[in-house]
């Protein structure tokens, strides 16, 4: 793998302010629209948490035409070595990539563009020390995943295609890398065996969305609703920072998807 920096070491992040249209964001089950003011406040608290973890956060303006554009992790991947512009799998999200491209060029010398033909969402990509896992899902198809392996290769990373279980929106809806040898992973994803070489911390079944967490430097950002998962993480020696996610969870999101994070040498 290209970088020798730990996969959870970051000093730079890109986020996007949620537009008022975020209340129309995509969702699988309708648990009611998020409340815009609450969501905005929770997003603000997330930014504060990232900054407190040691990350310089750059904030992009809201994109009213794209309700899900706050989930900036999906249209791109970023590494110390460069960025990859993706092709989101949901038709309502395709234009997010074009809006992000100039911002990537502004920050990275190398920007590789996923070729037309397939689709891939950043939420389906988990960077681990020995491979970048790419989950096939309803948003990332095999053509997109294979093209992404080639794009990763151009940046010096080894991509490995895996299958996400049915019902899982994105690979990272169900997992987070905690350190070089440990993952937080739901029962259903752990059962596929893709993390068998890792030590696995599994949230209780009724706290499965807690797996959409993110390790940033010395802390794990985890949804504040899931107290037993927080306890399991703390007991295993991880320092957690609980973050309120009630509003974004209504549109199927968690903590990794609201930022693009990288380490700038
Ligand atoms: C969507 O369905 O695309 C958004 N409502 C949620 C995207 C969450 N992104 C992610 O988990 N990486």
PDB file of C-alpha atoms and ligand atoms in Angstrom:
ATOM      1  CA  UNK A   1       0.000   0.000   0.000  1.00  0.00           C
ATOM      2  CA  UNK A   2       1.200   3.478  -0.878  1.00  0.00           C
ATOM      3  CA  UNK A   3       1.124   5.414   2.378  1.00  0.00           C
ATOM      4  CA  UNK A   4       2.872   4.441   5.598  1.00  0.00           C
ATOM      5  CA  UNK A   5       0.580   6.735   7.605  1.00  0.00           C
ATOM      6  CA  UNK A   6      -1.962   4.789   9.709  1.00  0.00           C
ATOM      7  CA  UNK A   7      -5.325   4.593   7.914  1.00  0.00           C
ATOM      8  CA  UNK A   8      -6.998   6.571  10.701  1.00  0.00           C
ATOM      9  CA  UNK A   9      -4.422   9.402  10.891  1.00  0.00           C
ATOM     10  CA  UNK A  10      -5.863  12.572   9.352  1.00  0.00           C
ATOM     11  CA  UNK A  11      -5.022  16.270   9.455  1.00  0.00           C
ATOM     12  CA  UNK A  12      -7.305  17.542   6.672  1.00  0.00           C
ATOM     13  CA  UNK A  13     -10.997  17.172   5.923  1.00  0.00           C
ATOM     14  CA  UNK A  14     -13.527  18.463   3.437  1.00  0.00           C
ATOM     15  CA  UNK A  15     -17.195  18.760   4.395  1.00  0.00           C
ATOM     16  CA  UNK A  16     -20.283  20.334   2.869  1.00  0.00           C
ATOM     17  CA  UNK A  17     -22.937  22.378   4.661  1.00  0.00           C
ATOM     18  CA  UNK A  18     -26.328  20.627   4.454  1.00  0.00           C
ATOM     19  CA  UNK A  19     -28.823  22.439   2.215  1.00  0.00           C
ATOM     20  CA  UNK A  20     -32.420  22.906   3.406  1.00  0.00           C
ATOM     21  CA  UNK A  21     -33.292  20.287   0.746  1.00  0.00           C
ATOM     22  CA  UNK A  22     -31.491  17.660   2.868  1.00  0.00           C
ATOM     23  CA  UNK A  23     -34.912  16.894   4.384  1.00  0.00           C
ATOM     24  CA  UNK A  24     -35.702  15.246   1.014  1.00  0.00           C
ATOM     25  CA  UNK A  25     -32.605  13.027   1.176  1.00  0.00           C
ATOM     26  CA  UNK A  26     -32.817   9.423  -0.017  1.00  0.00           C
ATOM     27  CA  UNK A  27     -33.881   6.778   2.487  1.00  0.00           C
ATOM     28  CA  UNK A  28     -34.869   3.141   2.524  1.00  0.00           C
ATOM     29  CA  UNK A  29     -37.449   3.279   5.293  1.00  0.00           C
ATOM     30  CA  UNK A  30     -39.456   6.377   6.007  1.00  0.00           C
ATOM     31  CA  UNK A  31     -38.902   7.318   9.640  1.00  0.00           C
ATOM     32  CA  UNK A  32     -40.074  10.878   8.911  1.00  0.00           C
ATOM     33  CA  UNK A  33     -38.132  13.786   7.465  1.00  0.00           C
ATOM     34  CA  UNK A  34     -35.157  15.090   9.405  1.00  0.00           C
ATOM     35  CA  UNK A  35     -35.602  18.467  11.052  1.00  0.00           C
ATOM     36  CA  UNK A  36     -33.361  20.886   9.146  1.00  0.00           C
ATOM     37  CA  UNK A  37     -32.403  23.082  12.101  1.00  0.00           C
ATOM     38  CA  UNK A  38     -31.528  20.072  14.256  1.00  0.00           C
ATOM     39  CA  UNK A  39     -29.583  18.463  11.433  1.00  0.00           C
ATOM     40  CA  UNK A  40     -27.631  21.674  10.872  1.00  0.00           C
ATOM     41  CA  UNK A  41     -26.798  21.851  14.582  1.00  0.00           C
ATOM     42  CA  UNK A  42     -25.701  18.192  14.609  1.00  0.00           C
ATOM     43  CA  UNK A  43     -23.558  18.808  11.530  1.00  0.00           C
ATOM     44  CA  UNK A  44     -21.960  21.786  13.272  1.00  0.00           C
ATOM     45  CA  UNK A  45     -21.184  19.639  16.319  1.00  0.00           C
ATOM     46  CA  UNK A  46     -19.617  17.011  14.013  1.00  0.00           C
ATOM     47  CA  UNK A  47     -17.301  19.661  12.541  1.00  0.00           C
ATOM     48  CA  UNK A  48     -16.300  20.798  16.021  1.00  0.00           C
ATOM     49  CA  UNK A  49     -15.541  17.185  16.944  1.00  0.00           C
ATOM     50  CA  UNK A  50     -13.356  16.690  13.855  1.00  0.00           C
ATOM     51  CA  UNK A  51     -11.444  19.886  14.637  1.00  0.00           C
ATOM     52  CA  UNK A  52     -10.972  18.827  18.262  1.00  0.00           C
ATOM     53  CA  UNK A  53      -9.553  15.516  17.005  1.00  0.00           C
ATOM     54  CA  UNK A  54      -6.807  17.433  15.195  1.00  0.00           C
ATOM     55  CA  UNK A  55      -8.214  17.901  11.696  1.00  0.00           C
ATOM     56  CA  UNK A  56      -8.252  21.154   9.693  1.00  0.00           C
ATOM     57  CA  UNK A  57     -11.783  21.228   8.295  1.00  0.00           C
ATOM     58  CA  UNK A  58     -12.613  23.028   5.075  1.00  0.00           C
ATOM     59  CA  UNK A  59     -16.324  23.706   4.564  1.00  0.00           C
ATOM     60  CA  UNK A  60     -17.952  23.766   1.117  1.00  0.00           C
ATOM     61  CA  UNK A  61     -21.230  25.649   0.506  1.00  0.00           C
ATOM     62  CA  UNK A  62     -24.594  23.882   0.480  1.00  0.00           C
ATOM     63  CA  UNK A  63     -25.848  22.489  -2.841  1.00  0.00           C
ATOM     64  CA  UNK A  64     -29.623  22.940  -2.853  1.00  0.00           C
ATOM     65  CA  UNK A  65     -30.073  20.894  -6.051  1.00  0.00           C
ATOM     66  CA  UNK A  66     -28.599  17.803  -4.389  1.00  0.00           C
ATOM     67  CA  UNK A  67     -30.337  16.878  -1.104  1.00  0.00           C
ATOM     68  CA  UNK A  68     -27.708  14.238  -0.229  1.00  0.00           C
ATOM     69  CA  UNK A  69     -24.650  16.371  -1.080  1.00  0.00           C
ATOM     70  CA  UNK A  70     -23.826  16.744   2.629  1.00  0.00           C
ATOM     71  CA  UNK A  71     -22.602  13.123   2.383  1.00  0.00           C
ATOM     72  CA  UNK A  72     -19.451  14.257   0.685  1.00  0.00           C
ATOM     73  CA  UNK A  73     -17.733  10.917   1.228  1.00  0.00           C
ATOM     74  CA  UNK A  74     -19.756   9.244  -1.537  1.00  0.00           C
ATOM     75  CA  UNK A  75     -18.682  11.103  -4.723  1.00  0.00           C
ATOM     76  CA  UNK A  76     -14.904  10.877  -4.077  1.00  0.00           C
ATOM     77  CA  UNK A  77     -12.023   9.110  -2.350  1.00  0.00           C
ATOM     78  CA  UNK A  78      -9.023  10.982  -0.997  1.00  0.00           C
ATOM     79  CA  UNK A  79      -5.526   9.870  -0.006  1.00  0.00           C
ATOM     80  CA  UNK A  80      -2.237  11.599   0.761  1.00  0.00           C
ATOM     81  CA  UNK A  81      -1.182  10.671  -2.789  1.00  0.00           C
ATOM     82  CA  UNK A  82      -4.231  12.089  -4.604  1.00  0.00           C
ATOM     83  CA  UNK A  83      -7.982  11.894  -5.073  1.00  0.00           C
ATOM     84  CA  UNK A  84     -10.366   9.744  -7.092  1.00  0.00           C
ATOM     85  CA  UNK A  85     -13.596  11.221  -8.441  1.00  0.00           C
ATOM     86  CA  UNK A  86     -16.320   8.561  -8.315  1.00  0.00           C
ATOM     87  CA  UNK A  87     -19.643   8.046 -10.117  1.00  0.00           C
ATOM     88  CA  UNK A  88     -22.402   7.785  -7.490  1.00  0.00           C
ATOM     89  CA  UNK A  89     -24.837   4.912  -7.943  1.00  0.00           C
ATOM     90  CA  UNK A  90     -28.023   6.852  -7.135  1.00  0.00           C
ATOM     91  CA  UNK A  91     -29.217   8.886 -10.147  1.00  0.00           C
ATOM     92  CA  UNK A  92     -30.233  11.832  -7.931  1.00  0.00           C
ATOM     93  CA  UNK A  93     -26.631  12.020  -6.656  1.00  0.00           C
ATOM     94  CA  UNK A  94     -24.674  11.810  -9.943  1.00  0.00           C
ATOM     95  CA  UNK A  95     -24.228  15.602 -10.262  1.00  0.00           C
ATOM     96  CA  UNK A  96     -22.490  15.773  -6.883  1.00  0.00           C
ATOM     97  CA  UNK A  97     -19.297  14.468  -8.467  1.00  0.00           C
ATOM     98  CA  UNK A  98     -19.025  17.313 -11.013  1.00  0.00           C
ATOM     99  CA  UNK A  99     -19.601  19.854  -8.230  1.00  0.00           C
ATOM    100  CA  UNK A 100     -16.779  18.330  -6.210  1.00  0.00           C
ATOM    101  CA  UNK A 101     -14.211  18.079  -9.015  1.00  0.00           C
ATOM    102  CA  UNK A 102     -12.864  21.669  -8.882  1.00  0.00           C
ATOM    103  CA  UNK A 103     -12.522  21.370  -5.094  1.00  0.00           C
ATOM    104  CA  UNK A 104     -10.435  18.206  -5.508  1.00  0.00           C
ATOM    105  CA  UNK A 105      -8.225  19.869  -8.135  1.00  0.00           C
ATOM    106  CA  UNK A 106      -7.707  22.784  -5.750  1.00  0.00           C
ATOM    107  CA  UNK A 107      -6.386  20.431  -3.060  1.00  0.00           C
ATOM    108  CA  UNK A 108      -4.710  17.516  -4.864  1.00  0.00           C
ATOM    109  CA  UNK A 109      -2.041  17.451  -7.587  1.00  0.00           C
ATOM    110  CA  UNK A 110      -3.390  14.129  -8.831  1.00  0.00           C
ATOM    111  CA  UNK A 111      -7.100  13.554  -9.428  1.00  0.00           C
ATOM    112  CA  UNK A 112      -8.003  10.249 -11.076  1.00  0.00           C
ATOM    113  CA  UNK A 113     -11.499  10.038 -12.576  1.00  0.00           C
ATOM    114  CA  UNK A 114     -13.518   6.823 -12.529  1.00  0.00           C
ATOM    115  CA  UNK A 115     -14.283   6.110 -16.207  1.00  0.00           C
ATOM    116  CA  UNK A 116     -17.895   6.042 -17.474  1.00  0.00           C
ATOM    117  CA  UNK A 117     -19.716   2.727 -17.503  1.00  0.00           C
ATOM    118  CA  UNK A 118     -19.892   1.725 -13.878  1.00  0.00           C
ATOM    119  CA  UNK A 119     -20.804   3.268 -10.540  1.00  0.00           C
ATOM    120  CA  UNK A 120     -19.057   3.412  -7.205  1.00  0.00           C
ATOM    121  CA  UNK A 121     -19.838   5.271  -3.964  1.00  0.00           C
ATOM    122  CA  UNK A 122     -17.162   6.202  -1.431  1.00  0.00           C
ATOM    123  CA  UNK A 123     -19.384   4.778   1.299  1.00  0.00           C
ATOM    124  CA  UNK A 124     -18.594   1.363  -0.162  1.00  0.00           C
ATOM    125  CA  UNK A 125     -14.860   1.800   0.312  1.00  0.00           C
ATOM    126  CA  UNK A 126     -12.980   0.936   3.485  1.00  0.00           C
ATOM    127  CA  UNK A 127      -9.248   1.618   3.621  1.00  0.00           C
ATOM    128  CA  UNK A 128      -7.427  -1.057   5.625  1.00  0.00           C
ATOM    129  CA  UNK A 129      -3.662  -1.478   6.073  1.00  0.00           C
ATOM    130  CA  UNK A 130      -3.250  -4.188   3.414  1.00  0.00           C
ATOM    131  CA  UNK A 131      -6.089  -3.471   0.958  1.00  0.00           C
ATOM    132  CA  UNK A 132      -8.742  -0.959   0.048  1.00  0.00           C
ATOM    133  CA  UNK A 133     -11.979  -2.941   0.327  1.00  0.00           C
ATOM    134  CA  UNK A 134     -14.645  -2.107  -2.275  1.00  0.00           C
ATOM    135  CA  UNK A 135     -18.110  -3.415  -1.474  1.00  0.00           C
ATOM    136  CA  UNK A 136     -20.509  -4.381  -4.231  1.00  0.00           C
ATOM    137  CA  UNK A 137     -23.870  -2.935  -3.232  1.00  0.00           C
ATOM    138  CA  UNK A 138     -26.956  -1.329  -4.746  1.00  0.00           C
ATOM    139  CA  UNK A 139     -24.738   1.764  -5.290  1.00  0.00           C
ATOM    140  CA  UNK A 140     -21.467   0.169  -6.421  1.00  0.00           C
ATOM    141  CA  UNK A 141     -21.664  -2.288  -9.304  1.00  0.00           C
ATOM    142  CA  UNK A 142     -19.001  -4.773 -10.436  1.00  0.00           C
ATOM    143  CA  UNK A 143     -18.024  -2.615 -13.443  1.00  0.00           C
ATOM    144  CA  UNK A 144     -17.517   0.406 -11.198  1.00  0.00           C
ATOM    145  CA  UNK A 145     -15.658  -1.657  -8.610  1.00  0.00           C
ATOM    146  CA  UNK A 146     -13.262  -3.116 -11.209  1.00  0.00           C
ATOM    147  CA  UNK A 147     -12.611   0.359 -12.648  1.00  0.00           C
ATOM    148  CA  UNK A 148     -11.961   1.600  -9.128  1.00  0.00           C
ATOM    149  CA  UNK A 149      -9.342  -1.102  -8.593  1.00  0.00           C
ATOM    150  CA  UNK A 150      -7.484   0.363 -11.617  1.00  0.00           C
ATOM    151  CA  UNK A 151      -7.843   3.929 -10.284  1.00  0.00           C
ATOM    152  CA  UNK A 152      -6.497   2.859  -6.894  1.00  0.00           C
ATOM    153  CA  UNK A 153      -3.588   1.147  -8.588  1.00  0.00           C
ATOM    154  CA  UNK A 154      -2.637   4.493 -10.169  1.00  0.00           C
ATOM    155  CA  UNK A 155      -2.264   5.934  -6.670  1.00  0.00           C
ATOM    156  CA  UNK A 156      -0.325   2.907  -5.417  1.00  0.00           C
ATOM    157  CA  UNK A 157      -3.166   1.212  -3.508  1.00  0.00           C
ATOM    158  CA  UNK A 158      -4.371  -2.359  -3.765  1.00  0.00           C
ATOM    159  CA  UNK A 159      -8.154  -2.597  -4.222  1.00  0.00           C
ATOM    160  CA  UNK A 160     -10.024  -5.740  -3.217  1.00  0.00           C
ATOM    161  CA  UNK A 161     -13.650  -6.322  -4.207  1.00  0.00           C
ATOM    162  CA  UNK A 162     -15.999  -7.818  -1.610  1.00  0.00           C
ATOM    163  CA  UNK A 163     -19.760  -8.396  -1.454  1.00  0.00           C
ATOM    164  CA  UNK A 164     -21.882  -6.428   1.023  1.00  0.00           C
ATOM    165  CA  UNK A 165     -24.898  -8.251   2.472  1.00  0.00           C
ATOM    166  CA  UNK A 166     -28.362  -7.530   1.060  1.00  0.00           C
ATOM    167  CA  UNK A 167     -30.025  -4.655   2.850  1.00  0.00           C
ATOM    168  CA  UNK A 168     -26.758  -2.906   3.641  1.00  0.00           C
ATOM    169  CA  UNK A 169     -26.765   0.532   1.962  1.00  0.00           C
ATOM    170  CA  UNK A 170     -22.992   0.898   1.869  1.00  0.00           C
ATOM    171  CA  UNK A 171     -20.100  -1.245   3.098  1.00  0.00           C
ATOM    172  CA  UNK A 172     -19.262   1.427   5.672  1.00  0.00           C
ATOM    173  CA  UNK A 173     -22.872   1.599   6.873  1.00  0.00           C
ATOM    174  CA  UNK A 174     -21.876  -1.624   8.598  1.00  0.00           C
ATOM    175  CA  UNK A 175     -18.227  -1.245   9.550  1.00  0.00           C
ATOM    176  CA  UNK A 176     -15.409   1.045  10.609  1.00  0.00           C
ATOM    177  CA  UNK A 177     -11.674   0.452  10.928  1.00  0.00           C
ATOM    178  CA  UNK A 178     -10.639   1.021  14.551  1.00  0.00           C
ATOM    179  CA  UNK A 179      -6.922   0.261  14.265  1.00  0.00           C
ATOM    180  CA  UNK A 180      -4.552  -1.865  12.158  1.00  0.00           C
ATOM    181  CA  UNK A 181      -6.122  -5.084  13.382  1.00  0.00           C
ATOM    182  CA  UNK A 182      -9.568  -4.193  14.726  1.00  0.00           C
ATOM    183  CA  UNK A 183     -12.900  -3.375  13.100  1.00  0.00           C
ATOM    184  CA  UNK A 184     -16.289  -2.369  14.431  1.00  0.00           C
ATOM    185  CA  UNK A 185     -18.653  -4.497  12.352  1.00  0.00           C
ATOM    186  CA  UNK A 186     -22.302  -5.520  12.370  1.00  0.00           C
ATOM    187  CA  UNK A 187     -23.313  -9.154  12.809  1.00  0.00           C
ATOM    188  CA  UNK A 188     -24.545  -9.391   9.210  1.00  0.00           C
ATOM    189  CA  UNK A 189     -21.309  -8.110   7.701  1.00  0.00           C
ATOM    190  CA  UNK A 190     -19.096 -10.087  10.107  1.00  0.00           C
ATOM    191  CA  UNK A 191     -20.996 -13.226   9.033  1.00  0.00           C
ATOM    192  CA  UNK A 192     -19.724 -12.794   5.444  1.00  0.00           C
ATOM    193  CA  UNK A 193     -16.202 -13.576   6.688  1.00  0.00           C
ATOM    194  CA  UNK A 194     -14.532 -10.578   5.010  1.00  0.00           C
ATOM    195  CA  UNK A 195     -13.046  -9.475   8.319  1.00  0.00           C
ATOM    196  CA  UNK A 196     -11.900 -12.859   9.527  1.00  0.00           C
ATOM    197  CA  UNK A 197      -8.273 -11.708   9.866  1.00  0.00           C
ATOM    198  CA  UNK A 198      -9.380  -8.796  12.084  1.00  0.00           C
ATOM    199  CA  UNK A 199     -10.279  -8.582  15.734  1.00  0.00           C
ATOM    200  CA  UNK A 200     -13.991  -7.762  15.588  1.00  0.00           C
ATOM    201  CA  UNK A 201     -16.075  -5.609  17.897  1.00  0.00           C
ATOM    202  CA  UNK A 202     -19.736  -6.275  17.101  1.00  0.00           C
ATOM    203  CA  UNK A 203     -22.527  -3.945  18.283  1.00  0.00           C
ATOM    204  CA  UNK A 204     -25.610  -5.601  19.797  1.00  0.00           C
ATOM    205  CA  UNK A 205     -28.135  -6.435  17.048  1.00  0.00           C
ATOM    206  CA  UNK A 206     -30.453  -3.589  18.075  1.00  0.00           C
ATOM    207  CA  UNK A 207     -27.532  -1.130  17.835  1.00  0.00           C
ATOM    208  CA  UNK A 208     -26.350  -2.140  14.340  1.00  0.00           C
ATOM    209  CA  UNK A 209     -26.263   1.470  12.971  1.00  0.00           C
ATOM    210  CA  UNK A 210     -23.548   2.190  15.550  1.00  0.00           C
ATOM    211  CA  UNK A 211     -21.087   0.467  13.193  1.00  0.00           C
ATOM    212  CA  UNK A 212     -21.253   3.555  10.977  1.00  0.00           C
ATOM    213  CA  UNK A 213     -18.563   5.160  13.113  1.00  0.00           C
ATOM    214  CA  UNK A 214     -15.190   6.648  12.246  1.00  0.00           C
ATOM    215  CA  UNK A 215     -11.781   6.555  13.886  1.00  0.00           C
ATOM    216  CA  UNK A 216     -10.052   9.936  13.631  1.00  0.00           C
ATOM    217  CA  UNK A 217      -6.587  10.094  15.155  1.00  0.00           C
ATOM    218  CA  UNK A 218      -6.891   9.164  18.842  1.00  0.00           C
ATOM    219  CA  UNK A 219     -10.681   8.937  19.063  1.00  0.00           C
ATOM    220  CA  UNK A 220     -13.614   7.014  17.615  1.00  0.00           C
ATOM    221  CA  UNK A 221     -16.613   9.158  16.690  1.00  0.00           C
ATOM    222  CA  UNK A 222     -19.683   7.059  17.411  1.00  0.00           C
ATOM    223  CA  UNK A 223     -23.369   7.843  17.571  1.00  0.00           C
ATOM    224  CA  UNK A 224     -24.356   8.888  21.089  1.00  0.00           C
ATOM    225  CA  UNK A 225     -27.547   6.776  20.916  1.00  0.00           C
ATOM    226  CA  UNK A 226     -25.729   3.473  21.160  1.00  0.00           C
ATOM    227  CA  UNK A 227     -24.569   3.223  24.733  1.00  0.00           C
ATOM    228  CA  UNK A 228     -23.753  -0.504  24.787  1.00  0.00           C
ATOM    229  CA  UNK A 229     -21.582  -0.174  21.686  1.00  0.00           C
ATOM    230  CA  UNK A 230     -19.796   2.788  23.277  1.00  0.00           C
ATOM    231  CA  UNK A 231     -19.227   0.646  26.354  1.00  0.00           C
ATOM    232  CA  UNK A 232     -17.810  -2.212  24.230  1.00  0.00           C
ATOM    233  CA  UNK A 233     -15.441   0.182  22.468  1.00  0.00           C
ATOM    234  CA  UNK A 234     -14.257   1.777  25.713  1.00  0.00           C
ATOM    235  CA  UNK A 235     -13.816  -1.640  27.324  1.00  0.00           C
ATOM    236  CA  UNK A 236     -11.646  -2.649  24.348  1.00  0.00           C
ATOM    237  CA  UNK A 237      -9.455   0.405  24.983  1.00  0.00           C
ATOM    238  CA  UNK A 238     -10.771   2.882  22.400  1.00  0.00           C
ATOM    239  CA  UNK A 239     -11.486   6.489  23.375  1.00  0.00           C
ATOM    240  CA  UNK A 240     -14.936   7.360  22.069  1.00  0.00           C
ATOM    241  CA  UNK A 241     -16.486  10.728  21.309  1.00  0.00           C
ATOM    242  CA  UNK A 242     -20.292  10.362  21.198  1.00  0.00           C
ATOM    243  CA  UNK A 243     -21.921  12.469  18.474  1.00  0.00           C
ATOM    244  CA  UNK A 244     -25.657  13.051  18.041  1.00  0.00           C
ATOM    245  CA  UNK A 245     -26.818  11.521  14.728  1.00  0.00           C
ATOM    246  CA  UNK A 246     -30.593  11.275  15.187  1.00  0.00           C
ATOM    247  CA  UNK A 247     -31.422  13.497  12.197  1.00  0.00           C
ATOM    248  CA  UNK A 248     -28.999  12.099   9.605  1.00  0.00           C
ATOM    249  CA  UNK A 249     -29.936   8.547  10.586  1.00  0.00           C
ATOM    250  CA  UNK A 250     -33.427   9.313   9.230  1.00  0.00           C
ATOM    251  CA  UNK A 251     -31.802   9.479   5.791  1.00  0.00           C
ATOM    252  CA  UNK A 252     -29.642   6.391   6.262  1.00  0.00           C
ATOM    253  CA  UNK A 253     -26.394   8.093   7.184  1.00  0.00           C
ATOM    254  CA  UNK A 254     -23.831   7.891   9.959  1.00  0.00           C
ATOM    255  CA  UNK A 255     -20.506   9.377  10.927  1.00  0.00           C
ATOM    256  CA  UNK A 256     -18.089   8.458   8.163  1.00  0.00           C
ATOM    257  CA  UNK A 257     -20.138   9.844   5.273  1.00  0.00           C
ATOM    258  CA  UNK A 258     -20.132  13.537   6.227  1.00  0.00           C
ATOM    259  CA  UNK A 259     -16.426  14.137   5.522  1.00  0.00           C
ATOM    260  CA  UNK A 260     -13.577  13.321   3.189  1.00  0.00           C
ATOM    261  CA  UNK A 261     -10.472  12.882   5.332  1.00  0.00           C
ATOM    262  CA  UNK A 262      -6.804  12.652   4.431  1.00  0.00           C
ATOM    263  CA  UNK A 263      -3.316  13.192   5.773  1.00  0.00           C
ATOM    264  CA  UNK A 264      -1.321  15.951   4.140  1.00  0.00           C
ATOM    265  CA  UNK A 265       2.428  15.498   4.666  1.00  0.00           C
TER     266      UNK A 265
HETATM  267  C1  LIG B   1     -28.102   8.129   0.375  1.00  0.00           C
HETATM  268  O1  LIG B   1     -28.976   7.284   0.391  1.00  0.00           O
HETATM  269  O2  LIG B   1     -27.281   8.233  -0.537  1.00  0.00           O
HETATM  270  C2  LIG B   1     -28.032   9.100   1.540  1.00  0.00           C
HETATM  271  N1  LIG B   1     -29.338   9.364   2.027  1.00  0.00           N
HETATM  272  C3  LIG B   1     -27.174   8.547   2.654  1.00  0.00           C
HETATM  273  C4  LIG B   1     -25.750   8.365   2.242  1.00  0.00           C
HETATM  274  C5  LIG B   1     -24.889   7.894   3.352  1.00  0.00           C
HETATM  275  N2  LIG B   1     -23.558   7.747   2.910  1.00  0.00           N
HETATM  276  C6  LIG B   1     -22.734   6.840   3.384  1.00  0.00           C
HETATM  277  O3  LIG B   1     -23.098   6.017   4.206  1.00  0.00           O
HETATM  278  N3  LIG B   1     -21.495   6.840   2.899  1.00  0.00           N
END
